[in-house]
Structure formats: structure tokens, C-alpha cells
Short mmCIF file of C-alpha atoms and ligand atoms in Angstrom, two decimals:
data_model
loop_
_atom_site.label_atom_id
_atom_site.label_comp_id
_atom_site.label_asym_id
_atom_site.label_seq_id
_atom_site.Cartn_x
_atom_site.Cartn_y
_atom_site.Cartn_z
CA MET A 1 129.45 29.38 87.16
CA TYR A 2 125.77 28.61 86.56
CA ASP A 3 124.70 26.51 83.58
CA VAL A 4 121.86 28.99 83.04
CA ILE A 5 121.00 32.43 84.36
CA VAL A 6 117.45 33.62 83.69
CA ILE A 7 116.81 37.38 83.87
CA GLY A 8 113.19 38.11 84.80
CA SER A 9 110.75 35.91 86.71
CA GLY A 10 107.50 36.29 84.71
CA PRO A 11 105.82 33.23 83.18
CA GLY A 12 108.58 33.05 80.56
CA GLY A 13 111.46 33.29 83.01
CA TYR A 14 110.22 31.17 85.91
CA VAL A 15 109.01 28.37 83.62
CA ALA A 16 112.35 28.40 81.75
CA ALA A 17 114.15 28.17 85.10
CA ILE A 18 112.02 25.24 86.30
CA ARG A 19 112.49 23.29 83.05
CA CYS A 20 116.26 23.96 83.08
CA ALA A 21 116.45 22.67 86.66
CA GLN A 22 114.32 19.63 85.79
CA LEU A 23 116.82 18.86 83.03
CA GLY A 24 119.70 18.90 85.52
CA MET A 25 121.14 22.38 84.90
CA LYS A 26 122.46 24.54 87.73
CA THR A 27 120.08 27.48 87.43
CA ALA A 28 119.75 31.02 88.79
CA ILE A 29 116.95 33.51 88.29
CA ILE A 30 117.21 37.29 88.75
CA GLU A 31 114.18 39.46 89.54
CA LYS A 32 114.31 43.18 90.19
CA TYR A 33 111.08 43.28 92.21
CA SER A 34 110.65 41.74 95.64
CA THR A 35 108.02 39.27 94.40
CA LEU A 36 108.38 36.69 91.64
CA GLY A 37 105.90 36.07 88.81
CA GLY A 38 106.38 39.17 86.66
CA THR A 39 103.61 41.18 85.04
CA CYS A 40 101.31 38.18 84.74
CA LEU A 41 101.09 37.29 88.42
CA ASN A 42 101.56 40.74 89.96
CA VAL A 43 99.81 43.24 87.68
CA GLY A 44 98.42 41.26 84.73
CA CYS A 45 96.61 37.99 84.12
CA ILE A 46 95.95 36.96 87.72
CA PRO A 47 94.83 40.22 89.40
CA SER A 48 92.69 41.16 86.39
CA LYS A 49 90.95 37.79 86.47
CA ALA A 50 90.41 38.09 90.23
CA LEU A 51 88.63 41.43 89.73
CA LEU A 52 86.75 40.12 86.70
CA ASP A 53 85.40 37.25 88.80
CA SER A 54 84.41 39.51 91.71
CA SER A 55 82.72 42.08 89.49
CA GLU A 56 80.91 39.32 87.59
CA HIS A 57 79.47 38.00 90.86
CA TYR A 58 78.24 41.49 91.73
CA HIS A 59 76.79 42.06 88.30
CA ASN A 60 74.92 38.77 88.38
CA ALA A 61 73.66 39.45 91.90
CA ALA A 62 72.37 42.85 90.74
CA HIS A 63 70.96 41.82 87.37
CA THR A 64 70.21 38.12 87.03
CA PHE A 65 69.71 36.67 90.50
CA SER A 66 66.10 37.86 90.73
CA THR A 67 65.25 36.01 87.51
CA HIS A 68 66.78 32.89 89.07
CA GLY A 69 64.46 33.45 92.01
CA ILE A 70 67.08 34.75 94.39
CA GLU A 71 66.18 37.97 96.12
CA LEU A 72 68.70 40.25 97.75
CA LYS A 73 68.29 43.44 99.71
CA ASN A 74 70.84 46.22 100.19
CA LEU A 75 73.31 44.83 97.70
CA LYS A 76 76.42 47.01 97.48
CA VAL A 77 80.00 46.89 96.38
CA ASN A 78 82.84 46.99 98.89
CA LEU A 79 85.62 47.96 96.49
CA GLY A 80 88.27 47.93 99.23
CA GLN A 81 87.46 44.30 100.04
CA MET A 82 87.40 43.40 96.35
CA ILE A 83 90.88 44.85 95.84
CA SER A 84 92.16 43.26 99.02
CA ARG A 85 90.88 39.79 97.94
CA LYS A 86 92.64 40.37 94.62
CA ASP A 87 95.85 41.17 96.54
CA ASP A 88 95.47 37.91 98.49
CA VAL A 89 95.09 35.95 95.27
CA VAL A 90 98.24 37.60 93.89
CA LYS A 91 100.12 36.78 97.11
CA GLN A 92 99.13 33.13 97.01
CA ASN A 93 100.37 32.90 93.42
CA VAL A 94 103.67 34.75 93.85
CA ASP A 95 104.44 32.79 97.03
CA GLY A 96 103.75 29.66 95.01
CA ILE A 97 106.50 30.61 92.55
CA GLN A 98 108.94 31.19 95.41
CA PHE A 99 108.09 27.67 96.62
CA LEU A 100 108.64 26.23 93.13
CA MET A 101 112.08 27.89 92.93
CA LYS A 102 113.05 26.30 96.24
CA LYS A 103 111.64 22.91 95.29
CA ASN A 104 113.66 22.92 92.07
CA LYS A 105 116.83 24.22 93.81
CA ILE A 106 116.94 27.37 91.69
CA ASP A 107 118.95 30.25 93.21
CA VAL A 108 116.86 33.43 93.35
CA HIS A 109 118.84 36.70 93.14
CA GLN A 110 116.77 39.77 93.93
CA GLY A 111 117.92 42.94 92.13
CA LEU A 112 118.26 44.50 88.69
CA GLY A 113 120.25 42.28 86.35
CA SER A 114 122.54 43.99 83.86
CA PHE A 115 125.13 42.57 81.52
CA VAL A 116 128.77 43.24 82.36
CA ASP A 117 129.89 41.02 79.50
CA ALA A 118 128.44 38.07 77.59
CA HIS A 119 128.78 35.68 80.56
CA THR A 120 128.63 38.03 83.57
CA ILE A 121 125.55 39.64 85.10
CA LYS A 122 125.68 42.29 87.77
CA VAL A 123 122.78 42.15 90.24
CA SER A 124 122.13 45.58 91.78
CA LYS A 125 119.92 45.85 94.84
CA GLU A 126 117.87 48.88 95.80
CA ASP A 127 120.09 49.51 98.85
CA GLY A 128 122.99 50.24 96.49
CA THR A 129 124.85 46.95 96.99
CA SER A 130 125.61 44.64 94.08
CA SER A 131 127.15 41.29 93.21
CA GLU A 132 128.15 39.50 90.02
CA ILE A 133 127.17 36.06 88.83
CA HIS A 134 128.41 34.09 85.83
CA GLY A 135 126.54 31.83 83.43
CA LYS A 136 127.42 29.53 80.55
CA ASN A 137 124.01 30.36 79.04
CA ILE A 138 121.69 33.29 79.68
CA ILE A 139 117.97 33.63 79.04
CA ILE A 140 116.55 37.15 78.83
CA ALA A 141 112.90 37.22 79.96
CA THR A 142 112.50 40.86 80.95
CA GLY A 143 108.96 41.21 79.63
CA SER A 144 107.11 44.40 78.81
CA LYS A 145 105.61 47.61 80.25
CA PRO A 146 102.50 49.57 79.23
CA SER A 147 103.10 51.87 76.28
CA SER A 148 101.63 55.32 75.80
CA LEU A 149 101.45 58.10 73.24
CA PRO A 150 104.05 60.88 73.20
CA PHE A 151 101.52 63.60 74.13
CA ILE A 152 99.98 61.69 77.05
CA LYS A 153 101.38 62.30 80.51
CA LEU A 154 100.56 59.21 82.55
CA ASP A 155 100.08 60.85 85.96
CA LYS A 156 98.93 57.52 87.49
CA ASP A 157 96.24 59.47 89.34
CA ARG A 158 93.48 60.06 86.79
CA ILE A 159 95.44 59.21 83.63
CA ILE A 160 96.30 55.62 84.37
CA THR A 161 97.56 52.31 82.96
CA SER A 162 96.31 48.81 83.72
CA THR A 163 98.57 48.69 86.79
CA GLU A 164 96.70 51.55 88.51
CA ALA A 165 93.31 50.33 87.23
CA LEU A 166 93.86 47.20 89.32
CA LYS A 167 93.92 49.20 92.54
CA LEU A 168 91.55 52.15 92.22
CA LYS A 169 90.16 53.53 95.47
CA GLU A 170 86.76 54.42 94.01
CA ILE A 171 84.50 53.19 91.24
CA PRO A 172 84.79 55.67 88.37
CA LYS A 173 81.57 57.37 87.35
CA HIS A 174 82.83 57.53 83.82
CA LEU A 175 85.91 55.62 82.73
CA VAL A 176 87.35 56.57 79.36
CA VAL A 177 89.39 53.76 77.83
CA ILE A 178 91.87 54.52 75.07
CA GLY A 179 92.31 51.33 73.03
CA GLY A 180 89.72 48.66 72.31
CA GLY A 181 92.10 45.75 72.82
CA VAL A 182 92.05 42.94 75.36
CA ILE A 183 93.34 44.80 78.43
CA GLY A 184 91.10 47.85 77.97
CA LEU A 185 87.99 45.75 77.46
CA GLU A 186 88.72 43.44 80.39
CA LEU A 187 89.38 46.25 82.87
CA GLY A 188 86.57 48.32 81.35
CA SER A 189 84.28 45.33 82.02
CA VAL A 190 85.30 45.22 85.68
CA TYR A 191 84.17 48.80 86.24
CA ALA A 192 81.15 48.68 83.89
CA ARG A 193 79.85 45.75 85.95
CA LEU A 194 80.33 47.79 89.11
CA GLY A 195 78.32 50.66 87.63
CA SER A 196 80.74 52.88 85.69
CA LYS A 197 79.88 54.26 82.32
CA VAL A 198 82.72 53.12 80.04
CA SER A 199 83.66 54.89 76.80
CA VAL A 200 86.12 53.09 74.55
CA ILE A 201 88.02 55.07 71.93
CA GLU A 202 89.60 52.92 69.24
CA PHE A 203 91.60 54.00 66.21
CA MET A 204 90.60 50.96 64.11
CA ASP A 205 87.10 50.25 62.80
CA SER A 206 86.54 47.37 65.24
CA ILE A 207 87.32 46.41 68.83
CA ILE A 208 89.76 43.49 69.32
CA PRO A 209 90.75 44.22 65.69
CA THR A 210 93.38 41.48 65.39
CA MET A 211 90.84 38.73 66.10
CA ASP A 212 88.29 37.37 63.62
CA ARG A 213 86.00 40.31 62.82
CA THR A 214 82.83 38.45 63.84
CA MET A 215 84.18 38.35 67.39
CA GLY A 216 84.59 42.14 67.67
CA LYS A 217 81.11 42.75 66.28
CA GLU A 218 79.45 40.31 68.69
CA LEU A 219 81.44 41.47 71.69
CA GLN A 220 80.56 45.09 71.01
CA LYS A 221 76.84 44.19 71.10
CA SER A 222 77.21 42.41 74.45
CA LEU A 223 79.32 45.12 76.08
CA LYS A 224 76.85 47.83 75.06
CA LYS A 225 74.29 46.02 77.22
CA ILE A 226 76.40 46.64 80.34
CA GLY A 227 77.08 50.32 79.82
CA PHE A 228 79.89 50.53 77.27
CA GLU A 229 79.87 53.07 74.47
CA PHE A 230 82.27 52.95 71.56
CA TYR A 231 84.05 55.56 69.48
CA LEU A 232 85.54 53.53 66.63
CA LYS A 233 87.79 55.05 63.93
CA HIS A 234 88.64 57.87 66.37
CA LYS A 235 92.20 59.07 66.81
CA VAL A 236 93.01 60.49 70.24
CA THR A 237 94.82 63.81 69.96
CA SER A 238 94.98 65.06 73.54
CA VAL A 239 94.44 63.87 77.09
CA GLU A 240 94.28 66.29 80.00
CA ASN A 241 93.77 65.99 83.74
CA THR A 242 91.83 69.07 84.77
CA GLY A 243 91.75 68.26 88.49
CA LYS A 244 88.59 66.31 89.21
CA GLU A 245 88.06 65.39 85.58
CA VAL A 246 89.87 64.17 82.52
CA SER A 247 89.24 65.45 79.06
CA VAL A 248 90.05 63.32 76.04
CA LYS A 249 89.90 64.81 72.58
CA ALA A 250 89.76 62.68 69.46
CA ASP A 251 89.57 63.24 65.73
CA ASN A 252 86.52 61.39 64.40
CA GLY A 253 87.98 61.02 60.91
CA LYS A 254 85.55 63.56 59.47
CA GLY A 255 87.63 66.57 60.40
CA GLU A 256 85.75 67.07 63.68
CA VAL A 257 87.11 66.95 67.20
CA VAL A 258 85.08 65.01 69.75
CA GLU A 259 85.62 65.69 73.44
CA ILE A 260 84.89 62.98 75.99
CA LYS A 261 85.02 63.86 79.66
CA GLY A 262 85.30 61.34 82.44
CA ASP A 263 86.82 61.00 85.87
CA TYR A 264 89.52 58.49 84.88
CA VAL A 265 91.18 57.61 81.61
CA LEU A 266 92.77 54.20 81.13
CA VAL A 267 95.50 54.21 78.50
CA SER A 268 95.62 50.69 77.11
CA ILE A 269 97.08 50.99 73.65
CA GLY A 270 99.49 48.09 73.99
CA ARG A 271 102.74 47.19 75.69
CA ARG A 272 106.36 47.78 74.82
CA PRO A 273 109.25 45.36 75.26
CA TYR A 274 111.23 46.17 78.41
CA THR A 275 115.03 46.24 78.41
CA ASP A 276 115.74 49.31 80.57
CA GLY A 277 118.85 48.85 82.69
CA LEU A 278 119.69 45.49 81.07
CA ASN A 279 122.75 46.88 79.31
CA ALA A 280 122.31 44.32 76.53
CA GLU A 281 124.91 46.15 74.39
CA ALA A 282 127.67 45.08 76.80
CA ALA A 283 127.05 41.49 75.73
CA GLY A 284 126.64 42.38 72.04
CA VAL A 285 122.93 41.49 72.07
CA LYS A 286 121.08 43.31 69.28
CA LEU A 287 117.64 44.93 69.53
CA THR A 288 115.15 45.39 66.68
CA ASP A 289 113.84 48.81 65.56
CA ARG A 290 110.82 48.20 67.80
CA GLY A 291 113.00 47.70 70.87
CA GLN A 292 112.50 43.93 71.01
CA ILE A 293 115.43 41.60 71.52
CA GLU A 294 116.25 40.18 68.10
CA VAL A 295 116.03 36.37 68.01
CA ASN A 296 116.20 33.63 65.37
CA ASP A 297 113.84 30.64 65.09
CA HIS A 298 115.65 28.97 68.00
CA LEU A 299 115.08 32.08 70.17
CA GLN A 300 118.81 32.68 70.09
CA THR A 301 119.94 36.31 70.15
CA SER A 302 122.82 37.72 68.12
CA VAL A 303 125.08 36.07 70.73
CA SER A 304 124.72 32.30 70.46
CA HIS A 305 124.63 31.35 74.18
CA ILE A 306 122.17 34.14 75.04
CA TYR A 307 118.48 33.47 74.39
CA ALA A 308 115.38 35.66 74.78
CA ILE A 309 111.74 34.74 75.32
CA GLY A 310 108.28 36.11 76.08
CA ASP A 311 107.05 39.69 75.72
CA VAL A 312 110.55 41.04 75.08
CA VAL A 313 110.74 39.20 71.73
CA LYS A 314 108.47 39.16 68.67
CA GLY A 315 105.05 37.50 68.72
CA ALA A 316 101.89 37.62 70.79
CA MET A 317 102.30 39.14 74.26
CA LEU A 318 100.70 36.26 76.13
CA ALA A 319 101.72 34.42 79.26
CA HIS A 320 101.28 30.95 77.75
CA LYS A 321 103.35 31.93 74.69
CA ALA A 322 106.13 33.05 77.07
CA GLU A 323 105.86 29.74 78.96
CA GLU A 324 106.11 27.66 75.78
CA GLU A 325 109.21 29.62 74.81
CA GLY A 326 110.73 29.07 78.26
CA VAL A 327 110.35 25.31 77.89
CA PHE A 328 111.58 25.50 74.29
CA VAL A 329 114.86 27.20 75.25
CA ALA A 330 115.48 24.91 78.24
CA GLU A 331 114.99 21.81 76.09
CA THR A 332 117.13 23.26 73.29
CA LEU A 333 119.92 23.82 75.83
CA ALA A 334 119.55 20.20 76.92
CA GLY A 335 120.13 19.06 73.33
CA GLN A 336 116.51 18.21 72.59
CA LYS A 337 114.58 19.28 69.48
CA PRO A 338 111.46 21.04 70.78
CA HIS A 339 108.89 22.74 68.55
CA ILE A 340 106.31 25.51 68.98
CA ASN A 341 103.41 25.92 66.56
CA TYR A 342 102.81 29.65 66.92
CA ASN A 343 99.64 29.45 64.82
CA LEU A 344 98.06 27.29 67.51
CA ILE A 345 98.65 29.55 70.49
CA PRO A 346 95.13 30.48 71.57
CA GLY A 347 94.09 34.04 72.33
CA VAL A 348 91.45 34.82 74.96
CA VAL A 349 89.54 37.90 76.09
CA TYR A 350 88.07 37.40 79.59
CA THR A 351 85.08 39.66 79.15
CA TRP A 352 81.58 38.22 79.50
CA PRO A 353 80.87 36.67 77.12
CA GLU A 354 84.43 35.42 76.82
CA VAL A 355 86.15 35.43 73.45
CA ALA A 356 88.59 32.70 72.49
CA SER A 357 90.31 32.00 69.27
CA VAL A 358 92.89 29.73 67.67
CA GLY A 359 94.29 29.37 64.16
CA TYR A 360 93.46 31.51 61.16
CA THR A 361 90.79 34.18 61.10
CA GLU A 362 88.39 34.41 58.17
CA GLU A 363 90.18 37.58 57.05
CA GLN A 364 93.57 35.80 57.05
CA LEU A 365 92.22 32.87 55.02
CA LYS A 366 90.81 35.30 52.43
CA GLU A 367 94.11 37.15 52.30
CA LYS A 368 96.03 33.90 51.81
CA GLY A 369 93.59 32.75 49.13
CA ILE A 370 92.82 29.51 51.00
CA LYS A 371 89.39 28.12 50.12
CA TYR A 372 87.41 27.45 53.27
CA LYS A 373 83.95 26.71 54.55
CA ALA A 374 82.46 28.22 57.69
CA GLY A 375 80.11 26.65 60.22
CA LYS A 376 78.46 28.68 62.96
CA PHE A 377 76.35 27.80 65.95
CA PRO A 378 74.78 30.42 68.23
CA PHE A 379 74.65 29.91 72.00
CA MET A 380 71.00 31.00 71.81
CA ALA A 381 70.32 27.49 70.47
CA SER A 382 72.24 25.73 73.27
CA GLY A 383 70.19 24.16 76.06
CA ARG A 384 73.04 24.63 78.52
CA ALA A 385 73.38 28.32 77.67
CA ARG A 386 69.64 28.86 78.05
CA ALA A 387 69.73 27.16 81.45
CA SER A 388 72.43 29.54 82.67
CA MET A 389 71.01 32.57 80.80
CA ASP A 390 74.27 33.03 78.87
CA THR A 391 72.88 33.04 75.36
CA ASP A 392 75.04 35.79 73.80
CA GLY A 393 77.61 34.70 71.24
CA LEU A 394 78.43 31.89 68.87
CA VAL A 395 81.07 29.40 67.80
CA LYS A 396 82.54 29.73 64.33
CA VAL A 397 84.58 26.95 62.75
CA LEU A 398 86.60 27.51 59.58
CA ALA A 399 87.61 24.34 57.73
CA ASP A 400 89.51 23.70 54.51
CA ALA A 401 87.01 23.54 51.64
CA GLU A 402 88.57 20.40 50.19
CA THR A 403 90.14 18.45 53.05
CA ASP A 404 87.79 19.57 55.86
CA GLU A 405 90.82 20.18 58.14
CA ILE A 406 89.97 22.73 60.83
CA LEU A 407 91.93 25.91 60.10
CA GLY A 408 90.49 28.30 62.66
CA VAL A 409 88.06 28.29 65.58
CA HIS A 410 86.57 31.50 66.98
CA MET A 411 84.25 31.43 69.94
CA ILE A 412 82.39 34.10 71.83
CA GLY A 413 80.20 32.91 74.67
CA PRO A 414 80.16 31.42 78.15
CA ARG A 415 83.38 29.70 79.28
CA THR A 416 84.93 29.79 75.82
CA ALA A 417 88.29 30.55 77.48
CA ASP A 418 88.23 26.94 78.69
CA MET A 419 86.45 25.51 75.66
CA ILE A 420 89.13 26.68 73.20
CA ALA A 421 91.46 23.95 74.54
CA GLU A 422 89.45 21.33 72.66
CA ALA A 423 89.98 23.25 69.42
CA VAL A 424 93.73 23.50 70.10
CA VAL A 425 93.98 19.73 70.66
CA ALA A 426 91.92 19.06 67.53
CA MET A 427 94.09 21.34 65.42
CA GLU A 428 97.38 20.03 66.85
CA TYR A 429 96.24 16.60 65.66
CA ARG A 430 95.04 18.13 62.38
CA ALA A 431 91.46 17.00 62.92
CA SER A 432 88.76 17.61 60.34
CA ALA A 433 85.48 19.29 61.26
CA GLU A 434 83.86 15.91 60.64
CA ASP A 435 86.18 14.28 63.23
CA ILE A 436 84.86 16.62 65.93
CA ALA A 437 81.30 16.34 64.67
CA ARG A 438 81.45 12.56 65.18
CA MET A 439 82.76 12.74 68.76
CA SER A 440 80.36 12.61 71.69
CA HIS A 441 80.11 15.83 73.67
CA ALA A 442 78.41 15.63 77.06
CA HIS A 443 74.89 17.02 77.18
CA PRO A 444 74.09 19.64 78.25
CA THR A 445 77.40 21.49 78.02
CA TYR A 446 78.60 24.60 76.24
CA THR A 447 81.03 22.35 74.34
CA GLU A 448 78.15 21.01 72.28
CA ALA A 449 78.20 24.36 70.48
CA PHE A 450 81.66 23.51 69.11
CA LYS A 451 80.42 20.12 67.87
CA GLU A 452 77.38 21.79 66.30
CA ALA A 453 79.55 24.41 64.56
CA CYS A 454 81.67 21.55 63.18
CA LEU A 455 78.49 19.84 61.97
CA ALA A 456 77.47 23.14 60.38
CA ALA A 457 80.85 23.33 58.64
CA THR A 458 80.43 19.84 57.18
CA ASP A 459 77.52 20.16 54.74
CA ASN A 460 75.40 22.33 57.01
CA ARG A 461 74.44 19.42 59.27
CA ALA A 462 73.91 21.22 62.60
CA LEU A 463 71.20 19.39 64.52
CA HIS A 464 69.81 21.92 66.94
CA ILE A 465 69.21 24.86 64.67
C1 FAD B 1 96.31 43.76 82.84
C2 FAD B 1 96.94 42.62 82.09
C3 FAD B 1 96.24 41.45 81.92
C4 FAD B 1 96.81 40.39 81.23
N1 FAD B 1 96.09 39.24 81.10
C5 FAD B 1 96.62 38.20 80.44
C6 FAD B 1 95.92 36.98 80.33
O1 FAD B 1 94.80 36.85 80.83
N2 FAD B 1 96.48 35.97 79.66
C7 FAD B 1 97.72 36.08 79.09
O2 FAD B 1 98.19 35.13 78.47
N3 FAD B 1 98.43 37.23 79.18
C8 FAD B 1 97.91 38.28 79.85
N4 FAD B 1 98.64 39.42 79.98
C9 FAD B 1 99.98 39.49 79.36
C10 FAD B 1 101.00 38.74 80.23
O3 FAD B 1 101.03 39.33 81.51
C11 FAD B 1 102.38 38.80 79.58
O4 FAD B 1 102.29 38.31 78.27
C12 FAD B 1 103.37 37.93 80.37
O5 FAD B 1 103.49 38.39 81.68
C13 FAD B 1 104.75 37.98 79.70
O6 FAD B 1 105.62 37.20 80.43
P1 FAD B 1 107.19 37.48 80.42
O7 FAD B 1 107.78 36.41 81.26
O8 FAD B 1 107.67 37.64 79.04
O9 FAD B 1 107.38 38.91 81.10
P2 FAD B 1 106.82 39.59 82.42
O10 FAD B 1 105.70 38.85 83.00
O11 FAD B 1 106.64 41.02 82.07
O12 FAD B 1 108.02 39.45 83.44
C14 FAD B 1 109.25 40.09 83.28
C15 FAD B 1 109.92 40.21 84.63
O13 FAD B 1 111.27 40.60 84.42
C16 FAD B 1 111.63 41.52 85.43
N5 FAD B 1 112.77 42.30 84.91
C17 FAD B 1 112.79 43.13 83.85
N6 FAD B 1 114.02 43.60 83.64
C18 FAD B 1 114.80 43.05 84.61
C19 FAD B 1 116.17 43.14 84.90
N7 FAD B 1 117.01 43.85 84.15
N8 FAD B 1 116.63 42.46 85.99
C20 FAD B 1 115.80 41.71 86.74
N9 FAD B 1 114.50 41.58 86.49
C21 FAD B 1 114.00 42.24 85.42
C22 FAD B 1 110.38 42.35 85.61
O14 FAD B 1 110.40 43.01 86.86
C23 FAD B 1 109.31 41.27 85.53
O15 FAD B 1 109.03 40.74 86.79
C24 FAD B 1 98.11 40.50 80.68
C25 FAD B 1 98.84 41.68 80.87
C26 FAD B 1 98.26 42.73 81.57
C27 FAD B 1 99.06 43.98 81.77
#
């Protein structure tokens, strides 16, 4: 009898298992694939960032090195090597999780986990054998899979998801991306930097529509410079693989049908919670209408000793959100009183420029009727950004009109994925814009743009603009 059985080894599951073990619980983890780490390490965060880094190096070598005074001859892409380096990075990371399981004395059971009853899980291996394990508590962390539209047949050849886009054998001449969200724009960026024309079709009137609207507008301008084109407010109605080509048809909202032809189409319209084969009903665990596992504020399912975390429950589908929930459940099981502030989970888009955001957007503040003031600072005015030729973008700080408390920070620019951490710390400690404006930021760094935006938010006091 284990104290805890975790089903799924993504960032939610493996972090939950480590924290349970640290807190003295006898812990098992079940993973249906042969490698640990889930979507994030195998086909998500890590491989996409590996390819984003490689393609960024190529793009800079092709487009900015000569301005820096570095001349190259016969520059070319070796896509096979790029993909193989990405595979190496994935291997190092998934092996690392295996090591962490061993170090923390967590039993790893490889196979599909399905409920037999509320305390028993059957682990079925691919070779047809199976075993049963028992747990006092169970954490479901089965994650998500790419979703599609009913009329799209994902043939994984030319009509692909993010998983296939991470291992293409050739650089598309024209990649059509359905969905202007994070995954489509990141993987679109990889191939645009390598020379593909990229057409993004988005149903909403903006890309990255759930983020502050300024971010989508600015990002669209930057991506156009590297070969993206955008079809906003277009509703895809058909997708066809005609052999060597794909044809995507979309309604442009004016009663006309637009046809976009390419050689690959990436369907990136979101992800769906994954519970196939889990047999949750056998334990009495309820699902929501959207197929998520239903949980209360303590991440407890309809059965009190069974918890669920990560992409399979409500909330942002982000690795660090899943991790926080893993720690939360482990500490709850240990009798502690943990807390997660969901409003302060940052969101990042790893395009170039990067987009990073935390707290309320301007649109949300308006909707809530909260009076706010906004301070902006463009990277064009940053000495550090000029030195590195990364002048696209800006930092926008939204602060309470009366108390000056920072309510939202939205950044688009160089290294904002790392810079957003300062905003998270500030907001966790409920800092005012003035607090940040009075703190020394090393010069020259990109972080000065955050300080300047805070100065701008407090009586328009930015110094360098
Ligand atoms: C291309 C791409 C890029 C991304 N980039 C980022 C990023 O940069 N930053 C970020 O925060 N997020 C990113 N994400 C999202 C991130 O990957 C997910 O939010 C995260 O992986 C969710 O973690 P999880 O533990 O809930 O589930 P998952 O990582 O999906 O893991 C679930 C695991 O459970 C296993 N499993 C499922 N059912 C069973 C079963 N019955 N028995 C045994 N095992 C089972 C699955 O095989 C899987 O390994 C990206 C996603 C994609 C697709």
C-alpha cells in the first residue's frame, strides 16, 4: 500500500511525486510512455525551446551578424542536426527525471494506469502484461493532448500537430498555422526563421488574444518582419491534403471564402484534457462537461482521497502551473496549508521578441471597473536593447490609480521571459510601482525598462524618454 500513487509523469506528476517523497510519503508514479517528463519534456516546452534557440542562432547569423561585423560564407541550415540536437536535449532532461525518481526513492511503474476501484490502479504494459498497485491517496496528472476540429483529419504527414512540427524532415516552403496562440506562433517562428513563409489563420481579431491586447498588436508587427502573414477574424471551414500540398479554406467574415495553400498545415487550436484509458468512473471521479477532471479549491476530486492537477484540470495549461499544483497537493496531504495565487502565474510566449505577462490585463481591469494608471517604456529607448539590436517591444505596467499597487505587467521584448520574474516577486509582495521605481536596476540591462515603465506609471516620471 503506497501513501500516494501519482498517475502521469509530466511536470505536475513528477513534481508532486518528489514533494510527496520529500515529506516522507511512500510514493509511486505511473507513466504510460517509456520516458518520464510528460508533454513538457518530450514534445512541449523543452523541445520547442531547443528548436527556437537553434533557429534564432541561424536567423541572427543570416540577418544581423553582418551588421555586428561578422561575415559568414555559405551559411546553411542542417535541419537533421538541429532536430537531433533537440532530441539530445530532450534525452538529457528525461534522464534527469529518472535520476530524480531514484534519488527520492519513488517507484516508477511503466504502463497505462487505470482505476480498478478508488484505491487500486491497474498498470497495463504494451506487451499485454499487467499488475495492480494500491494507494491511500491518488493524484491524477494525466495532462492533455492537442485538440482539433471535427472536420480536420490530422494525417500527421502534412496536416500536423505540434508533436510532428517538432520533427519535420524538411523546412516547409509555406507553413499554414491554424490558431494564433502560443504554440502556433512559437513553432511558426522556428520555421519562419529558417526561411518558411508562415500564414496564421486566427478566428479572433488578435493573435495571443487572451493576453493584454497591446502584446498581440506589437508581436504581430515583429513577426511580419520575419515572414509571417496573418488572417485574423477568419474561420477555418476545411483542410485538405491534396498530395504534395495542403489547402485550407476559411470564411473571412464577409461571406467570402479564402483559400490558402501551403505544403504543411499546423493545427494549433488548443489542447484537450486527457483521460483516455484512465477509467475514472470506476473510482467515482467526476469529469466536467469539457472533459476536465472536476476539482474543488483544494484540487480534490469528487472522491476525497483522489486529487487532480495540471492540464487535466481547469486553469492555464502551463508547466509551472502544474508544478505549483503538484507541490500544493503533496503539502496538503502532509497536513500543511499551502496556497497558490493563480492570478500571479506568469504567461510567456517564446517568440522573438518574447512576450511575458503577469496579473490583470488592461481589458480585465476595465471589465472589473478597477481604476488604474498605465506606464509604458519602449525598448527602443533602452541602451542595452540598442547595443544588442533588440529594440522591438515595450514594457507596460498597470497600477492601481489610488494605491499605486502593481496590478499587471505586460512585456514584449528581449529576454522578457526571464524579466517577468521580477514582476511576479513584486506583485507577490504587493509592491507599488513607486517601490520598483526606487530600486536600483543594473545598467545597462533590459530590466531597466521595467523600472522606467514603473516610473512612467507614477506621475509620468520615466527618465530616458
Ligand atoms: C509544443 C508545446 C510547447 C509548450 N511550451 C510550454 C512552455 O514553454 N511553458 C509552459 O509552461 N508550458 C508549455 N507547454 C504546455 C506544457 O507542456 C503543459 O502545460 C504541461 O506539460 C502540463 O503538465 P501535466 O503534468 O499536467 O501533463 P503532461 O505534461 O501532459 O503529462 C501527462 C503525462 O501523463 C501520462 N499519462 C496520461 N494518461 C496516463 C495513464 N492513464 N497512465 C499513465 N500515464 C498516463 C502521459 O503519457 C504524460 O506523460 C507546451 C506544450 C506544447 C505542446
